[in-house]
Tab-separated table of C-alpha atoms and ligand atoms in Angstrom:
chain	number	residue	atom	x	y	z
M	1	MET	CA	-10.208	-61.379	0.587
M	2	PRO	CA	-11.346	-59.012	-2.431
M	3	LEU	CA	-9.683	-60.080	-5.728
M	4	ILE	CA	-6.644	-57.500	-6.575
M	5	THR	CA	-7.362	-57.132	-10.253
M	6	ARG	CA	-4.713	-54.744	-12.462
M	7	ARG	CA	-7.945	-52.480	-13.082
M	8	ASN	CA	-8.506	-51.888	-9.001
M	9	LEU	CA	-4.839	-51.936	-8.605
M	10	ILE	CA	-4.488	-48.714	-10.902
M	11	LYS	CA	-7.094	-47.246	-9.078
M	12	ALA	CA	-6.132	-47.921	-5.542
M	13	SER	CA	-2.783	-46.117	-6.976
M	14	ALA	CA	-4.546	-43.466	-8.422
M	15	VAL	CA	-5.496	-42.223	-4.981
M	16	ALA	CA	-3.130	-42.922	-3.102
M	17	GLY	CA	-1.120	-40.686	-5.639
M	18	ALA	CA	-3.836	-37.965	-5.142
M	19	TYR	CA	-3.813	-37.875	-1.377
M	20	GLY	CA	-0.112	-37.846	-1.430
M	21	ALA	CA	-0.225	-34.998	-3.426
M	22	GLY	CA	-2.448	-32.941	-1.296
M	23	MET	CA	-0.583	-33.880	1.713
M	24	ALA	CA	2.567	-32.229	0.473
M	25	ILE	CA	0.312	-29.153	-0.452
M	26	ALA	CA	-0.924	-29.543	3.059
M	27	GLY	CA	2.220	-29.120	4.015
M	28	ARG	CA	3.353	-26.262	2.513
M	29	PHE	CA	0.756	-24.041	2.752
M	30	GLY	CA	-1.024	-25.148	6.330
M	31	LEU	CA	-4.335	-25.795	4.164
M	32	ALA	CA	-5.412	-28.338	1.990
M	33	GLU	CA	-5.603	-26.204	-0.749
M	34	ALA	CA	-4.435	-26.212	-4.428
M	35	ALA	CA	-0.869	-24.880	-5.410
M	36	PRO	CA	-2.243	-22.103	-7.140
M	37	GLU	CA	-0.563	-21.092	-10.512
M	38	PRO	CA	1.913	-18.055	-10.167
M	39	ARG	CA	0.521	-14.952	-11.424
M	40	ILE	CA	3.106	-13.783	-13.332
M	41	LEU	CA	4.805	-9.958	-12.974
M	42	ALA	CA	7.142	-9.178	-15.286
M	43	ALA	CA	9.036	-5.930	-13.673
M	44	ARG	CA	10.027	-3.885	-16.911
M	45	LYS	CA	10.967	-0.460	-18.686
M	46	THR	CA	8.475	1.014	-21.010
M	47	GLU	CA	6.909	3.960	-22.128
M	48	ALA	CA	3.361	5.578	-21.999
M	49	GLN	CA	1.680	8.457	-22.942
M	50	ILE	CA	1.456	10.429	-19.942
M	51	ILE	CA	0.942	13.601	-20.856
M	52	GLU	CA	0.215	15.462	-25.167
M	53	GLY	CA	3.194	15.080	-27.167
M	54	PRO	CA	5.826	12.385	-27.088
M	55	PRO	CA	5.152	9.256	-24.637
M	56	THR	CA	7.830	9.454	-21.841
M	57	ARG	CA	10.608	7.047	-21.772
M	58	ASP	CA	12.030	5.540	-19.116
M	59	ILE	CA	8.886	4.240	-17.078
M	60	MET	CA	9.022	0.959	-14.794
M	61	THR	CA	5.921	-1.190	-14.618
M	62	TRP	CA	5.020	-4.586	-13.990
M	63	GLY	CA	3.335	-6.742	-16.728
M	64	ASP	CA	1.937	-5.705	-20.399
M	65	GLY	CA	3.541	-2.194	-20.090
M	66	GLY	CA	0.666	-0.055	-19.245
M	67	LEU	CA	-0.450	0.316	-15.669
M	68	PRO	CA	0.172	-2.052	-13.101
M	69	PRO	CA	-1.832	-4.607	-12.997
M	70	ILE	CA	-4.922	-4.611	-10.555
M	71	LEU	CA	-3.994	-7.419	-8.564
M	72	ARG	CA	-7.657	-9.205	-7.177
M	73	MET	CA	-7.477	-11.920	-4.836
M	74	PRO	CA	-9.824	-13.553	-2.266
M	75	ARG	CA	-9.417	-13.365	1.489
M	76	GLY	CA	-7.925	-16.569	3.031
M	77	LYS	CA	-6.941	-18.024	0.303
M	78	PRO	CA	-2.837	-18.550	-1.155
M	79	TYR	CA	-2.253	-16.773	-3.769
M	80	ALA	CA	1.139	-16.352	-5.295
M	81	ALA	CA	2.956	-14.455	-7.510
M	82	ARG	CA	6.209	-14.702	-9.558
M	83	LEU	CA	8.471	-11.672	-9.906
M	84	SER	CA	10.443	-11.475	-13.244
M	85	ASN	CA	12.838	-9.173	-13.172
M	86	ASN	CA	13.624	-7.491	-16.478
M	87	LEU	CA	15.022	-4.353	-15.080
M	88	ASP	CA	18.666	-3.385	-15.488
M	89	GLU	CA	18.598	-3.255	-11.263
M	90	PRO	CA	17.619	-5.207	-8.401
M	91	THR	CA	13.847	-5.197	-7.363
M	92	THR	CA	11.698	-6.706	-5.115
M	93	ILE	CA	7.979	-6.597	-4.183
M	94	HIS	CA	6.194	-5.276	-1.148
M	95	TRP	CA	2.356	-6.257	-0.439
M	96	HIS	CA	1.917	-2.823	1.442
M	97	GLY	CA	-0.837	-3.537	4.232
M	98	LEU	CA	-1.098	-7.448	3.802
M	99	ARG	CA	-0.526	-8.772	7.244
M	100	ILE	CA	1.856	-12.216	5.774
M	101	ASP	CA	4.688	-14.415	6.477
M	102	ASN	CA	7.591	-12.186	7.280
M	103	LYS	CA	9.690	-13.928	4.147
M	104	MET	CA	7.035	-12.551	1.742
M	105	ASP	CA	7.381	-9.185	2.736
M	106	GLY	CA	9.784	-8.251	0.471
M	107	VAL	CA	12.289	-5.728	1.639
M	108	PRO	CA	15.844	-6.439	1.267
M	109	PHE	CA	18.100	-7.583	3.343
M	110	ILE	CA	15.620	-7.623	5.950
M	111	THR	CA	13.599	-10.200	4.509
M	112	GLN	CA	14.845	-11.824	1.124
M	113	PRO	CA	17.571	-10.978	-1.185
M	114	TYR	CA	17.560	-8.937	-4.303
M	115	VAL	CA	15.840	-9.878	-6.813
M	116	TYR	CA	18.434	-9.507	-9.435
M	117	THR	CA	18.092	-8.857	-13.228
M	118	GLY	CA	17.243	-11.736	-14.714
M	119	ASP	CA	16.298	-13.608	-11.629
M	120	ASN	CA	13.344	-14.799	-10.173
M	121	PHE	CA	10.967	-14.529	-6.837
M	122	ASP	CA	8.056	-16.553	-6.060
M	123	TYR	CA	6.017	-14.644	-3.414
M	124	VAL	CA	3.253	-17.110	-2.052
M	125	PHE	CA	0.834	-15.874	0.639
M	126	THR	CA	-2.625	-16.204	2.028
M	127	PRO	CA	-3.798	-12.263	2.590
M	128	PRO	CA	-6.144	-12.266	5.831
M	129	ASP	CA	-8.027	-9.457	5.886
M	130	ALA	CA	-10.393	-8.530	3.017
M	131	GLY	CA	-9.945	-4.978	1.383
M	132	THR	CA	-7.804	-2.106	-0.538
M	133	PHE	CA	-3.912	-2.627	-0.696
M	134	TRP	CA	-1.305	-2.066	-2.686
M	135	TYR	CA	1.924	-3.238	-3.968
M	136	HIS	CA	5.444	-1.707	-4.653
M	137	PRO	CA	9.300	-2.335	-4.831
M	138	HIS	CA	10.799	-1.987	-1.777
M	139	CYS	CA	14.516	-0.929	-3.686
M	140	ASN	CA	15.577	2.311	-4.982
M	141	THR	CA	12.258	2.863	-4.523
M	142	LEU	CA	12.497	7.249	-5.105
M	143	THR	CA	13.343	5.545	-8.416
M	144	GLN	CA	11.447	2.674	-9.272
M	145	MET	CA	8.078	4.140	-7.439
M	146	GLY	CA	8.897	7.327	-9.213
M	147	HIS	CA	8.935	6.161	-12.677
M	148	GLY	CA	5.594	3.731	-12.318
M	149	MET	CA	5.946	0.711	-10.119
M	150	THR	CA	3.100	1.467	-7.831
M	151	GLY	CA	0.484	-1.315	-7.987
M	152	VAL	CA	-3.360	-1.866	-6.438
M	153	LEU	CA	-4.380	-5.116	-4.639
M	154	VAL	CA	-7.674	-5.916	-4.227
M	155	VAL	CA	-8.386	-8.616	-1.498
M	156	GLU	CA	-12.144	-9.503	-2.059
M	157	ASP	CA	-14.594	-11.416	0.401
M	158	PRO	CA	-17.802	-13.466	-0.380
M	159	SER	CA	-19.436	-11.768	2.077
M	160	ASP	CA	-18.850	-8.164	0.603
M	161	PRO	CA	-21.881	-5.697	0.114
M	162	VAL	CA	-23.152	-5.832	-3.647
M	163	PHE	CA	-22.380	-2.666	-5.746
M	164	ASP	CA	-23.921	-1.111	-8.840
M	165	ALA	CA	-20.281	-1.036	-9.867
M	166	GLU	CA	-17.157	-0.302	-8.448
M	167	VAL	CA	-13.988	2.482	-9.771
M	168	VAL	CA	-10.422	1.890	-8.561
M	169	LEU	CA	-7.923	5.119	-8.336
M	170	ASN	CA	-4.707	4.325	-8.322
M	171	LEU	CA	-3.041	8.072	-7.563
M	172	ARG	CA	0.155	9.230	-8.347
M	173	ASP	CA	2.278	12.330	-9.740
M	174	TRP	CA	4.836	11.764	-12.283
M	175	ARG	CA	7.724	14.319	-12.400
M	176	LEU	CA	8.002	14.990	-16.037
M	177	GLY	CA	9.921	18.334	-18.229
M	178	SER	CA	7.296	20.143	-20.466
M	179	ASP	CA	8.663	17.052	-23.722
M	180	GLY	CA	7.166	14.787	-21.100
M	181	GLN	CA	10.643	12.648	-20.231
M	182	PHE	CA	11.541	12.684	-16.195
M	183	ILE	CA	13.445	15.249	-14.582
M	184	ALA	CA	15.628	15.058	-11.373
M	185	PRO	CA	13.463	12.818	-9.194
M	186	PHE	CA	13.856	15.198	-6.048
M	187	ARG	CA	15.441	18.681	-4.292
M	188	PRO	CA	17.451	18.198	-1.773
M	189	ARG	CA	15.611	21.208	0.016
M	190	ASP	CA	12.378	19.956	-0.553
M	191	ALA	CA	13.533	16.692	0.552
M	192	ALA	CA	14.321	18.442	4.293
M	193	LYS	CA	11.030	19.811	4.139
M	194	ALA	CA	7.622	18.229	2.694
M	195	GLY	CA	9.351	16.130	-0.125
M	196	THR	CA	9.427	17.042	-3.921
M	197	TYR	CA	6.309	16.976	-5.586
M	198	GLY	CA	5.538	15.713	-8.825
M	199	THR	CA	4.528	18.065	-11.630
M	200	ILE	CA	1.967	16.317	-13.654
M	201	ARG	CA	-0.658	14.849	-10.959
M	202	THR	CA	-2.812	11.145	-12.370
M	203	ALA	CA	-5.392	8.863	-11.504
M	204	ASN	CA	-4.763	5.487	-13.596
M	205	TRP	CA	-2.277	7.438	-14.455
M	206	GLN	CA	-4.553	9.284	-16.909
M	207	GLN	CA	-5.607	13.201	-16.429
M	208	GLU	CA	-8.205	13.664	-14.959
M	209	PRO	CA	-10.142	10.667	-15.966
M	210	LYS	CA	-14.129	10.399	-16.599
M	211	TYR	CA	-15.889	7.230	-15.880
M	212	ASP	CA	-19.201	5.858	-16.763
M	213	ALA	CA	-21.114	4.594	-13.825
M	214	PRO	CA	-25.016	3.946	-13.268
M	215	ALA	CA	-27.459	7.044	-12.450
M	216	GLY	CA	-28.813	6.893	-9.079
M	217	GLY	CA	-26.423	3.355	-8.369
M	218	LEU	CA	-24.235	3.119	-5.602
M	219	ILE	CA	-20.369	2.727	-6.234
M	220	ARG	CA	-17.537	1.288	-4.341
M	221	LEU	CA	-14.574	3.976	-5.382
M	222	ARG	CA	-11.186	2.183	-3.784
M	223	ILE	CA	-8.962	5.502	-3.676
M	224	VAL	CA	-4.928	4.518	-3.359
M	225	VAL	CA	-2.240	7.132	-2.509
M	226	THR	CA	0.573	5.276	-4.167
M	227	ASP	CA	2.802	8.710	-5.072
M	228	VAL	CA	6.006	9.047	-3.535
M	229	THR	CA	5.065	12.471	-2.020
M	230	ARG	CA	1.786	13.785	-1.955
M	231	ILE	CA	-0.689	14.321	0.121
M	232	PHE	CA	-4.247	14.726	-0.430
M	233	SER	CA	-7.303	16.728	0.968
M	234	LEU	CA	-10.035	14.980	-0.663
M	235	LYS	CA	-14.116	16.154	-1.341
M	236	MET	CA	-16.505	14.610	-3.882
M	237	GLU	CA	-18.364	17.516	-5.636
M	238	GLY	CA	-21.659	16.257	-7.131
M	239	ALA	CA	-23.026	13.192	-4.998
M	240	ASP	CA	-22.957	11.777	-1.582
M	241	ALA	CA	-19.934	9.835	-0.519
M	242	THR	CA	-19.846	8.058	2.171
M	243	VAL	CA	-16.311	6.516	4.096
M	244	ILE	CA	-16.494	2.346	4.570
M	245	ALA	CA	-12.732	1.873	4.794
M	246	ILE	CA	-10.030	3.467	5.588
M	247	ASP	CA	-6.500	1.583	5.071
M	248	GLY	CA	-8.568	-1.761	4.337
M	249	ASN	CA	-10.111	-1.822	7.640
M	250	PRO	CA	-13.908	-0.885	7.580
M	251	VAL	CA	-14.252	1.966	9.732
M	252	PRO	CA	-16.151	1.184	13.428
M	253	LYS	CA	-19.018	4.007	12.094
M	254	ARG	CA	-19.543	4.994	8.547
M	255	PHE	CA	-19.595	8.946	7.732
M	256	PRO	CA	-20.121	11.204	5.157
M	257	LEU	CA	-16.960	12.298	3.089
M	258	ASP	CA	-16.690	15.719	4.092
M	259	LEU	CA	-12.666	16.762	4.180
M	260	LEU	CA	-10.442	13.826	4.502
M	261	GLN	CA	-6.724	13.889	4.158
M	262	ILE	CA	-5.235	11.021	3.228
M	263	GLY	CA	-1.099	10.411	2.890
M	264	PRO	CA	1.227	8.614	0.469
M	265	GLY	CA	0.720	4.742	1.208
M	266	GLN	CA	-2.833	5.452	2.588
M	267	ARG	CA	-6.681	3.790	0.953
M	268	LEU	CA	-9.979	5.216	1.316
M	269	ASP	CA	-13.016	3.053	0.601
M	270	LEU	CA	-16.755	5.207	-0.167
M	271	ALA	CA	-19.383	4.511	-1.530
M	272	VAL	CA	-20.613	7.101	-3.602
M	273	ARG	CA	-24.531	7.522	-4.541
M	274	MET	CA	-24.271	8.584	-8.267
M	275	PRO	CA	-27.289	11.669	-9.032
M	276	ASP	CA	-29.988	10.530	-10.115
M	277	GLY	CA	-30.273	12.170	-13.653
M	278	GLU	CA	-28.321	10.805	-16.925
M	279	GLY	CA	-25.213	12.928	-17.590
M	280	ALA	CA	-24.868	14.295	-14.430
M	281	VAL	CA	-21.222	14.496	-13.166
M	282	ALA	CA	-19.461	13.854	-9.255
M	283	THR	CA	-16.442	14.690	-9.299
M	284	LEU	CA	-13.353	13.967	-6.601
M	285	GLU	CA	-11.373	16.563	-5.786
M	286	ASP	CA	-8.019	17.685	-4.010
M	287	ILE	CA	-8.707	21.044	-2.165
M	288	ARG	CA	-5.045	20.909	-0.148
M	289	GLY	CA	-3.463	24.000	-1.803
M	290	THR	CA	-5.014	27.162	-3.447
M	291	THR	CA	-6.756	25.917	-6.175
M	292	PRO	CA	-8.774	22.522	-5.791
M	293	LYS	CA	-7.841	20.170	-8.507
M	294	VAL	CA	-9.782	17.312	-10.192
M	295	ILE	CA	-8.828	13.765	-9.490
M	296	ALA	CA	-10.998	11.633	-11.633
M	297	SER	CA	-14.630	12.223	-12.277
M	298	LEU	CA	-17.625	9.990	-12.513
M	299	ARG	CA	-21.052	10.353	-15.256
M	300	ALA	CA	-24.371	8.832	-14.517
M	301	THR	CA	-25.599	6.952	-17.315
M	302	GLY	CA	-28.962	5.191	-17.836
M	303	GLN	CA	-32.087	5.389	-15.864
M	304	SER	CA	-31.666	5.871	-12.083
M	305	LEU	CA	-30.848	3.159	-10.037
M	306	LYS	CA	-32.521	5.144	-7.436
M	307	ARG	CA	-30.328	3.415	-4.478
M	308	ASP	CA	-30.273	4.219	-1.061
M	309	ILE	CA	-26.986	3.935	1.109
M	310	GLY	CA	-28.644	2.733	3.999
M	311	ASP	CA	-29.331	-0.863	1.462
M	312	LEU	CA	-25.652	-1.299	1.515
M	313	GLY	CA	-24.572	-4.291	3.907
M	314	ALA	CA	-21.687	-4.039	6.692
M	315	LEU	CA	-17.978	-4.831	5.619
M	316	ALA	CA	-16.600	-7.699	7.769
M	317	GLU	CA	-14.386	-6.778	10.120
M	318	ASN	CA	-11.210	-7.948	9.740
M	319	PRO	CA	-9.247	-10.435	12.556
M	320	VAL	CA	-6.785	-8.087	13.252
M	321	PRO	CA	-6.178	-8.829	17.257
M	322	LYS	CA	-6.933	-6.357	19.779
M	323	ALA	CA	-4.496	-5.197	21.908
M	324	ASP	CA	-4.501	-5.599	25.995
M	325	LEU	CA	-4.161	-1.629	26.910
M	326	SER	CA	-3.673	-2.866	30.801
M	327	SER	CA	-0.102	-4.592	30.249
M	328	ALA	CA	0.778	-3.260	26.754
M	329	GLU	CA	4.159	-2.040	26.801
M	330	ALA	CA	4.569	1.110	25.616
M	331	ILE	CA	7.636	2.140	22.629
M	332	PRO	CA	8.334	5.607	21.917
M	333	LEU	CA	8.807	6.450	18.751
M	334	VAL	CA	10.233	9.952	18.127
M	335	LEU	CA	10.436	11.513	14.597
M	336	SER	CA	12.474	14.203	13.999
M	337	ALA	CA	15.231	16.508	12.104
M	338	THR	CA	18.842	15.344	12.065
M	339	ALA	CA	21.752	17.481	11.715
M	340	GLU	CA	23.897	14.707	10.397
M	341	ASN	CA	24.663	14.780	6.774
M	342	ALA	CA	26.545	11.449	5.857
M	343	ALA	CA	24.509	9.312	4.575
M	344	VAL	CA	25.425	5.235	3.449
M	345	GLU	CA	25.793	3.712	-0.081
M	346	SER	CA	23.405	0.848	-0.774
M	347	ILE	CA	22.680	-0.895	-3.700
M	348	CYS	CA	18.947	-0.243	-3.468
M	349	GLY	CA	19.930	3.985	-3.891
M	350	THR	CA	20.806	6.834	-1.875
M	351	LEU	CA	19.385	9.843	-1.933
M	352	GLY	CA	23.082	11.056	-0.189
M	353	TYR	CA	21.943	13.340	2.309
M	354	SER	CA	20.427	12.257	5.692
M	355	PHE	CA	17.614	14.960	6.960
M	356	TRP	CA	15.204	12.933	9.396
M	357	ALA	CA	15.924	10.174	11.901
M	358	ILE	CA	13.426	7.736	14.243
M	359	ASN	CA	14.439	8.107	18.156
M	360	LYS	CA	17.548	10.390	17.012
M	361	VAL	CA	18.762	7.178	15.016
M	362	PRO	CA	19.126	8.302	10.791
M	363	TRP	CA	18.821	5.043	8.710
M	364	PRO	CA	17.844	4.681	5.215
M	365	GLY	CA	16.638	1.328	5.378
M	366	ASP	CA	17.670	-1.561	3.132
M	367	THR	CA	21.147	-1.736	4.070
M	368	SER	CA	23.808	-4.405	4.539
M	369	ASP	CA	24.448	-3.055	8.358
M	370	PRO	CA	21.009	-2.286	9.398
M	371	THR	CA	20.835	-0.751	12.838
M	372	ALA	CA	19.614	-2.358	15.793
M	373	PRO	CA	15.874	-2.894	16.032
M	374	LEU	CA	13.732	-0.241	17.720
M	375	ALA	CA	12.642	-2.435	19.919
M	376	GLU	CA	12.335	-6.640	20.247
M	377	LEU	CA	8.795	-7.477	21.010
M	378	LYS	CA	7.553	-10.596	22.377
M	379	LEU	CA	5.394	-12.376	20.190
M	380	GLY	CA	1.826	-12.215	21.192
M	381	LYS	CA	2.192	-9.339	23.207
M	382	SER	CA	0.406	-6.393	23.242
M	383	TYR	CA	2.315	-2.708	22.983
M	384	VAL	CA	1.537	0.555	22.153
M	385	PHE	CA	3.660	2.796	19.779
M	386	ASN	CA	3.732	6.572	21.696
M	387	LEU	CA	4.473	8.131	18.358
M	388	GLU	CA	5.213	11.802	18.609
M	389	ASN	CA	6.065	13.916	15.443
M	390	VAL	CA	8.254	16.740	16.370
M	391	THR	CA	8.850	18.590	12.652
M	392	PRO	CA	6.732	21.073	11.047
M	393	HIS	CA	5.764	18.903	8.562
M	394	ALA	CA	3.100	15.684	8.085
M	395	HIS	CA	4.296	11.953	8.040
M	396	PRO	CA	2.485	9.106	6.955
M	397	ILE	CA	4.620	6.434	9.264
M	398	HIS	CA	4.017	3.103	8.081
M	399	LEU	CA	4.131	-0.384	9.767
M	400	HIS	CA	4.659	-3.901	7.785
M	401	GLY	CA	3.526	-7.277	8.956
M	402	MET	CA	0.983	-6.206	11.735
M	403	SER	CA	-2.095	-3.769	11.926
M	404	PHE	CA	-2.723	-1.391	14.659
M	405	THR	CA	-5.698	0.620	16.039
M	406	VAL	CA	-5.193	3.905	16.614
M	407	ILE	CA	-6.378	4.410	20.150
M	408	SER	CA	-5.669	8.613	21.442
M	409	SER	CA	-3.877	11.895	19.531
M	410	SER	CA	-3.071	15.052	21.629
M	411	THR	CA	-4.574	17.187	18.855
M	412	ARG	CA	-8.034	15.652	18.027
M	413	GLU	CA	-10.552	13.560	18.515
M	414	VAL	CA	-10.321	10.108	17.245
M	415	VAL	CA	-11.858	6.979	16.569
M	416	PRO	CA	-9.985	3.215	16.750
M	417	LEU	CA	-9.038	3.038	13.137
M	418	VAL	CA	-7.314	-0.195	12.326
M	419	SER	CA	-4.716	0.555	10.016
M	420	ASP	CA	-1.273	-0.024	8.939
M	421	THR	CA	-0.101	4.093	8.036
M	422	TYR	CA	-0.866	6.832	10.215
M	423	LEU	CA	-0.451	10.148	8.903
M	424	VAL	CA	1.020	12.436	11.828
M	425	GLN	CA	0.433	15.800	11.971
M	426	PRO	CA	3.285	18.370	13.064
M	427	ASP	CA	3.404	18.575	16.759
M	428	GLU	CA	0.875	15.516	16.973
M	429	LYS	CA	1.059	12.970	19.796
M	430	VAL	CA	-0.655	9.443	18.783
M	431	GLN	CA	-0.346	6.597	20.486
M	432	LEU	CA	-0.855	2.992	17.986
M	433	ALA	CA	-1.625	-0.314	19.856
M	434	PHE	CA	-1.150	-3.633	18.031
M	435	VAL	CA	-0.385	-6.889	18.833
M	436	ALA	CA	2.841	-8.152	18.537
M	437	ASP	CA	1.512	-11.687	16.344
M	438	ASN	CA	3.599	-11.706	13.520
M	439	PRO	CA	7.361	-13.277	14.169
M	440	GLY	CA	10.417	-11.868	11.862
M	441	ASP	CA	11.674	-8.098	11.247
M	442	TRP	CA	9.317	-5.044	10.466
M	443	VAL	CA	10.293	-2.351	8.823
M	444	LEU	CA	8.520	0.748	9.786
M	445	HIS	CA	8.997	4.346	8.018
M	446	CYS	CA	7.476	7.367	6.455
M	447	HIS	CA	6.242	6.753	3.409
M	448	ILE	CA	6.976	9.699	1.611
M	449	ILE	CA	9.957	8.385	0.022
M	450	GLU	CA	12.800	10.963	0.133
M	451	HIS	CA	11.832	11.013	4.224
M	452	GLN	CA	12.145	7.163	4.294
M	453	LYS	CA	15.275	7.331	1.821
M	454	THR	CA	17.148	10.144	4.213
M	455	GLY	CA	16.648	8.586	7.695
M	456	MET	CA	13.285	8.125	8.768
M	457	THR	CA	12.919	4.245	8.951
M	458	SER	CA	13.458	1.891	11.255
M	459	TYR	CA	12.557	-1.581	12.378
M	460	VAL	CA	10.576	-3.988	15.107
M	461	ARG	CA	11.725	-7.526	15.556
M	462	VAL	CA	9.439	-9.888	16.977
M	463	VAL	CA	10.231	-13.146	18.206
I	501	C2O	CU1	4.615	0.961	1.530
I	501	C2O	CU2	7.679	-0.556	3.207
I	501	C2O	O1	6.242	0.529	2.305
I	502	CU	CU1	7.651	11.705	6.468
């Protein structure tokens, strides 16, 4: 029998202690990983220089007072963020496009209580997919997002191809008067149409910013439309750009960016081959509307790296389950305008109007008395949304918690893109297939926030 000395006893209990702690963590996250330190996201008001002249007051953000931080995290590892609310109204955070636990989805009443002034909420999740995502509140969103609370989230994969540089563009407008201060967030007559546009366009809170990038290099350009209204038609001048991912998921086959429409909530990842000449400029433009608008530009610096787009390895596919179309059940999803005019009061803000509906039911979302779910889905079963837009406006329809695959459209050829947001055009019918693999109540809504908040919201229940 080995001699038990005091020294050996201490060693033995230290091992047992460490093992015990590891077990506790494994139980909570389902993984033998150390509990991550939470990233503190303090929601607060601030001022910032958006246009020349006096700074804009009443901006809302998280962190040090500037542009919301880009949150970077590895795929498949637990991540923790602590929302601490220093605003004078309730808020939450929704992690747009992340297929995570329902309790972490950030929708008041549906998945969590509001986080009141002075309170904290700990979000802990393990992102299953790599790609470009974003985060924003899901309470009083026209105000909170309109005043600044839209941040980019990047999930990295160690096997991602290596670029010579990366540039992230958070695209959004601001509704400011000539004195640089916020004006009315919307006009009802516009909310009943395409939505109310901002007066100042920005990328990363700057007007037409310029970034340096290595000449002849391959740049990963991560573009996120976080605006509450604007749909972009993107084009690159002065460099070849290849679309490598849309809405966080690698495209089935890469293609050159000619002109691509992306709406609020959507993301576009481009591989940009910078021009060879030092000082040459590549410009990202929005050509929707009459005159092209410069969004941001990249200036070539240094000696050409002489890279070739063919050098670039593939992005790893995300583990999104494939729907079984032979057994999939169809769920109709008709987007329409509604004549009804009553609006529901909500602590998360009401716009006071009801202009839109899904399957004829107008619901503004985040109220304490949600309407019945649009459908009850069986966990693990395949479904197809038969989405039909009978309005004369485009709607970026976003589903929480699960990703779908685009399988057909009545108006265009489709590739099987995997996504969480589909920009459905006027009079378009589209089929979106998915596996109901994530239990809980998941909202789906138009990401033009005025449409969402005046009725174009619903939810599905997965049990
Ligand atoms: Cu990006 Cu329900 O939201
Ligand atoms: Cu809409």
